[in-house]
């Protein structure tokens, strides 16, 4: 079974803190993704990585950065957390091919106070 | 840019009634995928449709891909309480090269089933 593991299920941080969200996959997938999910807005892509050290901005990258030093690990960084970044964050991974099915982690619910 | 619209946003049904959600893309899609997210859970892949006019069934779920490959539907026959959740469609984003693999998700249809 494909496993995508996110480091925390729930996280509470203060405004201005630097926040790290970690994601690890065990399927040797080339692609990894970070989404945020808000009611009524569906899944919005923050960043995408197609290989180690390679990244592309998604639809809403402002206020976020990412790091992919190893193939299995993709980190999302909130440089200075703000209250409007309170959300559910979902990590996903997939192969790079026509069958680009995405496998999701359980999600991290982040609250920024 | 590419848009994937899903309707309805919410659907409340009595157990045993049928349910359909519709997905429309602003561009032609090479394939379309459907995911289900249970309350408190994460999206889980259900199926991928590739061919124009394709119809696939999974027990009480019927998935269709339109002839023009710009729309799709998911129909559930005789809903059960286990069908509760949010159903998302998703299509590959236009652009080749490094963008290959990104999906555009619809906003999802939230299904509630009353016993």
Short mmCIF file of C-alpha atoms in Angstrom, two decimals:
data_model
loop_
_atom_site.label_atom_id
_atom_site.label_comp_id
_atom_site.label_asym_id
_atom_site.label_seq_id
_atom_site.Cartn_x
_atom_site.Cartn_y
_atom_site.Cartn_z
CA UNK A 1 0.00 0.00 0.00
CA UNK A 2 1.14 3.51 -0.79
CA UNK A 3 1.86 5.48 2.32
CA UNK A 4 2.06 9.26 2.53
CA UNK A 5 2.81 10.39 6.06
CA UNK A 6 2.41 13.91 7.36
CA UNK A 7 4.29 14.70 10.53
CA UNK A 8 1.45 16.26 12.50
CA UNK A 9 -2.34 15.94 12.45
CA UNK A 10 -2.92 19.12 14.42
CA UNK A 11 -0.67 22.11 14.94
CA UNK A 12 -1.20 25.38 16.78
CA UNK A 13 1.22 28.22 16.13
CA UNK A 14 1.45 31.92 16.87
CA UNK A 15 1.47 34.72 14.32
CA UNK A 16 4.98 35.37 13.06
CA UNK A 17 6.36 31.92 13.88
CA UNK A 18 8.21 29.89 11.28
CA UNK A 19 6.31 26.66 10.66
CA UNK A 20 7.53 23.45 9.07
CA UNK A 21 5.14 20.83 7.73
CA UNK A 22 6.79 17.55 6.76
CA UNK A 23 5.61 14.91 4.34
CA UNK A 24 7.19 11.53 3.56
CA UNK A 25 6.14 9.00 0.91
CA UNK A 26 7.34 5.44 0.55
CA UNK A 27 6.50 4.72 -3.10
CA UNK A 28 9.49 6.30 -4.81
CA UNK A 29 7.14 8.79 -6.50
CA UNK A 30 8.77 11.53 -8.54
CA UNK A 31 6.01 14.08 -7.93
CA UNK A 32 5.01 15.58 -4.61
CA UNK A 33 2.44 18.28 -3.90
CA UNK A 34 1.26 20.58 -1.14
CA UNK A 35 -2.39 21.71 -1.11
CA UNK A 36 -4.49 23.69 1.26
CA UNK A 37 -8.14 22.89 1.69
CA UNK A 38 -10.67 25.47 2.83
CA UNK A 39 -14.47 25.14 2.91
CA UNK A 40 -16.03 25.97 -0.44
CA UNK A 41 -12.66 26.41 -2.16
CA UNK A 42 -11.70 22.80 -2.79
CA UNK A 43 -8.06 21.82 -3.05
CA UNK A 44 -5.70 24.62 -4.00
CA UNK A 45 -2.16 23.82 -5.06
CA UNK A 46 0.55 25.66 -3.13
CA UNK A 47 3.70 24.06 -4.54
CA UNK A 48 4.67 21.11 -6.69
CA UNK A 49 7.96 19.22 -6.90
CA UNK A 50 8.80 16.90 -9.80
CA UNK A 51 12.24 15.82 -8.64
CA UNK A 52 14.76 16.31 -5.88
CA UNK A 53 15.58 20.01 -5.44
CA UNK A 54 13.08 20.89 -8.22
CA UNK A 55 9.93 22.86 -7.50
CA UNK A 56 7.21 24.83 -9.19
CA UNK A 57 4.85 27.39 -7.77
CA UNK A 58 1.24 26.40 -7.67
CA UNK A 59 -1.82 28.63 -7.55
CA UNK A 60 -1.27 30.19 -4.12
CA UNK A 61 2.47 30.17 -3.29
CA UNK A 62 2.59 33.54 -1.51
CA UNK A 63 3.75 33.21 2.08
CA UNK A 64 5.03 29.66 1.55
CA UNK A 65 8.25 27.98 0.48
CA UNK A 66 9.20 24.33 0.04
CA UNK A 67 12.19 22.08 0.27
CA UNK A 68 12.88 18.72 -1.32
CA UNK A 69 16.36 17.50 -0.44
CA UNK A 70 15.46 13.80 -0.69
CA UNK A 71 13.07 12.09 -3.07
CA UNK A 72 10.82 10.77 -0.34
CA UNK A 73 10.48 13.99 1.66
CA UNK A 74 8.74 17.26 0.80
CA UNK A 75 8.56 20.07 3.34
CA UNK A 76 6.27 23.08 3.37
CA UNK A 77 7.56 26.15 5.18
CA UNK A 78 5.54 29.09 6.39
CA UNK A 79 8.20 31.75 6.79
CA UNK A 80 6.12 33.94 9.09
CA UNK A 81 2.77 32.41 9.91
CA UNK A 82 -0.31 34.60 9.65
CA UNK A 83 -3.90 34.00 10.75
CA UNK A 84 -5.08 33.69 7.13
CA UNK A 85 -2.89 30.59 6.83
CA UNK A 86 -5.11 28.73 9.27
CA UNK A 87 -6.25 25.81 7.16
CA UNK A 88 -6.04 22.09 6.42
CA UNK A 89 -2.81 21.24 4.60
CA UNK A 90 -2.66 18.12 2.48
CA UNK A 91 0.42 16.52 0.99
CA UNK A 92 0.18 14.19 -2.00
CA UNK A 93 2.51 12.20 -4.23
CA UNK A 94 2.27 10.56 -7.64
CA UNK A 95 4.29 8.94 -10.39
CA UNK A 96 5.26 11.10 -13.33
CA UNK A 97 3.29 9.47 -16.08
CA UNK A 98 -0.12 9.13 -17.67
CA UNK A 99 -1.48 7.31 -14.65
CA UNK A 100 -0.77 10.33 -12.44
CA UNK A 101 -3.02 9.28 -9.61
CA UNK A 102 -2.36 11.27 -6.46
CA UNK A 103 -2.05 9.64 -3.05
CA UNK A 104 -2.77 11.89 -0.12
CA UNK A 105 -1.55 12.07 3.44
CA UNK A 106 -3.97 12.37 6.35
CA UNK A 107 -3.57 16.15 6.47
CA UNK A 108 -2.36 18.69 9.01
CA UNK A 109 -4.89 21.06 10.51
CA UNK A 110 -2.95 24.21 11.28
CA UNK A 111 -4.31 26.96 13.49
CA UNK A 112 -2.42 30.25 13.62
CA UNK A 113 -3.39 32.40 16.59
CA UNK B 1 -6.35 29.30 -17.03
CA UNK B 2 -7.98 25.90 -16.97
CA UNK B 3 -11.07 25.65 -14.78
CA UNK B 4 -12.87 22.58 -13.52
CA UNK B 5 -16.35 23.28 -12.20
CA UNK B 6 -18.43 20.86 -10.21
CA UNK B 7 -22.13 20.98 -9.41
CA UNK B 8 -23.94 20.83 -7.14
CA UNK B 9 -21.83 22.08 -4.25
CA UNK B 10 -24.08 20.30 -1.73
CA UNK B 11 -26.54 17.45 -2.04
CA UNK B 12 -28.72 16.07 0.73
CA UNK B 13 -30.52 12.79 0.02
CA UNK B 14 -32.53 10.21 1.88
CA UNK B 15 -30.93 6.83 2.12
CA UNK B 16 -31.93 4.81 -0.91
CA UNK B 17 -32.23 7.79 -3.25
CA UNK B 18 -29.91 8.25 -6.20
CA UNK B 19 -27.22 10.94 -6.41
CA UNK B 20 -25.36 12.54 -9.31
CA UNK B 21 -22.53 15.06 -9.41
CA UNK B 22 -21.37 16.76 -12.60
CA UNK B 23 -17.96 17.99 -13.58
CA UNK B 24 -17.19 20.42 -16.42
CA UNK B 25 -13.79 21.49 -17.69
CA UNK B 26 -13.03 24.64 -19.66
CA UNK B 27 -10.53 22.63 -21.73
CA UNK B 28 -10.39 19.16 -23.26
CA UNK B 29 -8.94 16.63 -20.84
CA UNK B 30 -6.69 13.68 -21.59
CA UNK B 31 -8.27 11.88 -18.65
CA UNK B 32 -10.41 12.59 -15.62
CA UNK B 33 -10.06 11.26 -12.12
CA UNK B 34 -12.53 11.02 -9.24
CA UNK B 35 -11.67 11.11 -5.56
CA UNK B 36 -13.71 10.66 -2.40
CA UNK B 37 -13.01 12.34 0.91
CA UNK B 38 -14.83 11.00 3.95
CA UNK B 39 -15.62 13.49 6.74
CA UNK B 40 -12.41 14.09 8.68
CA UNK B 41 -10.43 12.12 6.13
CA UNK B 42 -8.28 12.75 3.10
CA UNK B 43 -9.06 12.42 -0.62
CA UNK B 44 -8.83 8.85 -1.88
CA UNK B 45 -8.61 7.94 -5.55
CA UNK B 46 -11.68 6.18 -6.94
CA UNK B 47 -11.22 5.88 -10.68
CA UNK B 48 -9.64 7.28 -13.84
CA UNK B 49 -11.44 7.59 -17.18
CA UNK B 50 -9.42 8.00 -20.34
CA UNK B 51 -11.52 7.33 -23.43
CA UNK B 52 -14.15 9.55 -24.97
CA UNK B 53 -17.62 8.32 -23.94
CA UNK B 54 -16.16 5.86 -21.44
CA UNK B 55 -18.44 4.43 -18.77
CA UNK B 56 -17.12 2.53 -15.77
CA UNK B 57 -18.94 0.99 -12.84
CA UNK B 58 -17.88 0.23 -9.32
CA UNK B 59 -20.77 -1.55 -7.58
CA UNK B 60 -23.39 1.22 -7.13
CA UNK B 61 -21.16 3.95 -8.61
CA UNK B 62 -21.26 4.75 -12.33
CA UNK B 63 -18.69 7.10 -13.85
CA UNK B 64 -19.00 8.66 -17.30
CA UNK B 65 -16.58 10.65 -19.44
CA UNK B 66 -18.19 12.87 -22.06
CA UNK B 67 -17.76 12.44 -25.78
CA UNK B 68 -15.90 15.74 -26.05
CA UNK B 69 -13.74 14.84 -23.03
CA UNK B 70 -14.72 18.07 -21.28
CA UNK B 71 -17.27 16.75 -18.84
CA UNK B 72 -17.87 13.84 -16.54
CA UNK B 73 -20.40 12.58 -14.06
CA UNK B 74 -20.57 10.30 -11.05
CA UNK B 75 -23.88 8.62 -10.30
CA UNK B 76 -24.60 6.65 -7.14
CA UNK B 77 -27.59 4.33 -7.17
CA UNK B 78 -29.51 3.78 -3.95
CA UNK B 79 -27.26 5.77 -1.64
CA UNK B 80 -26.17 4.39 1.70
CA UNK B 81 -24.85 6.20 4.77
CA UNK B 82 -21.38 4.93 3.87
CA UNK B 83 -21.51 7.13 0.73
CA UNK B 84 -21.32 10.30 2.83
CA UNK B 85 -18.40 12.55 1.95
CA UNK B 86 -17.05 14.98 -0.61
CA UNK B 87 -16.58 13.83 -4.18
CA UNK B 88 -13.96 15.59 -6.28
CA UNK B 89 -13.23 15.37 -9.97
CA UNK B 90 -9.77 16.29 -11.24
CA UNK B 91 -8.20 16.74 -14.63
CA UNK B 92 -4.56 17.09 -15.74
CA UNK B 93 -3.43 20.64 -16.13
CA UNK B 94 -2.60 21.84 -19.61
CA UNK B 95 1.11 22.29 -20.29
CA UNK B 96 3.78 19.76 -20.84
CA UNK B 97 7.24 19.42 -19.44
CA UNK B 98 7.63 19.87 -15.73
CA UNK B 99 3.95 20.66 -15.25
CA UNK B 100 3.12 17.09 -16.17
CA UNK B 101 1.42 15.48 -13.23
CA UNK B 102 -0.39 18.47 -11.78
CA UNK B 103 -4.15 18.20 -11.49
CA UNK B 104 -6.89 20.80 -11.36
CA UNK B 105 -9.52 19.75 -8.84
CA UNK B 106 -13.17 20.72 -8.93
CA UNK B 107 -14.55 22.36 -5.79
CA UNK B 108 -16.20 19.10 -4.79
CA UNK B 109 -19.75 18.01 -4.05
CA UNK B 110 -20.57 17.39 -0.41
CA UNK B 111 -23.03 14.51 -0.07
CA UNK B 112 -25.02 13.92 3.07
CA UNK B 113 -27.28 10.89 3.41
CA UNK B 114 -30.14 10.87 5.90
CA UNK B 115 -31.00 7.40 7.25
#
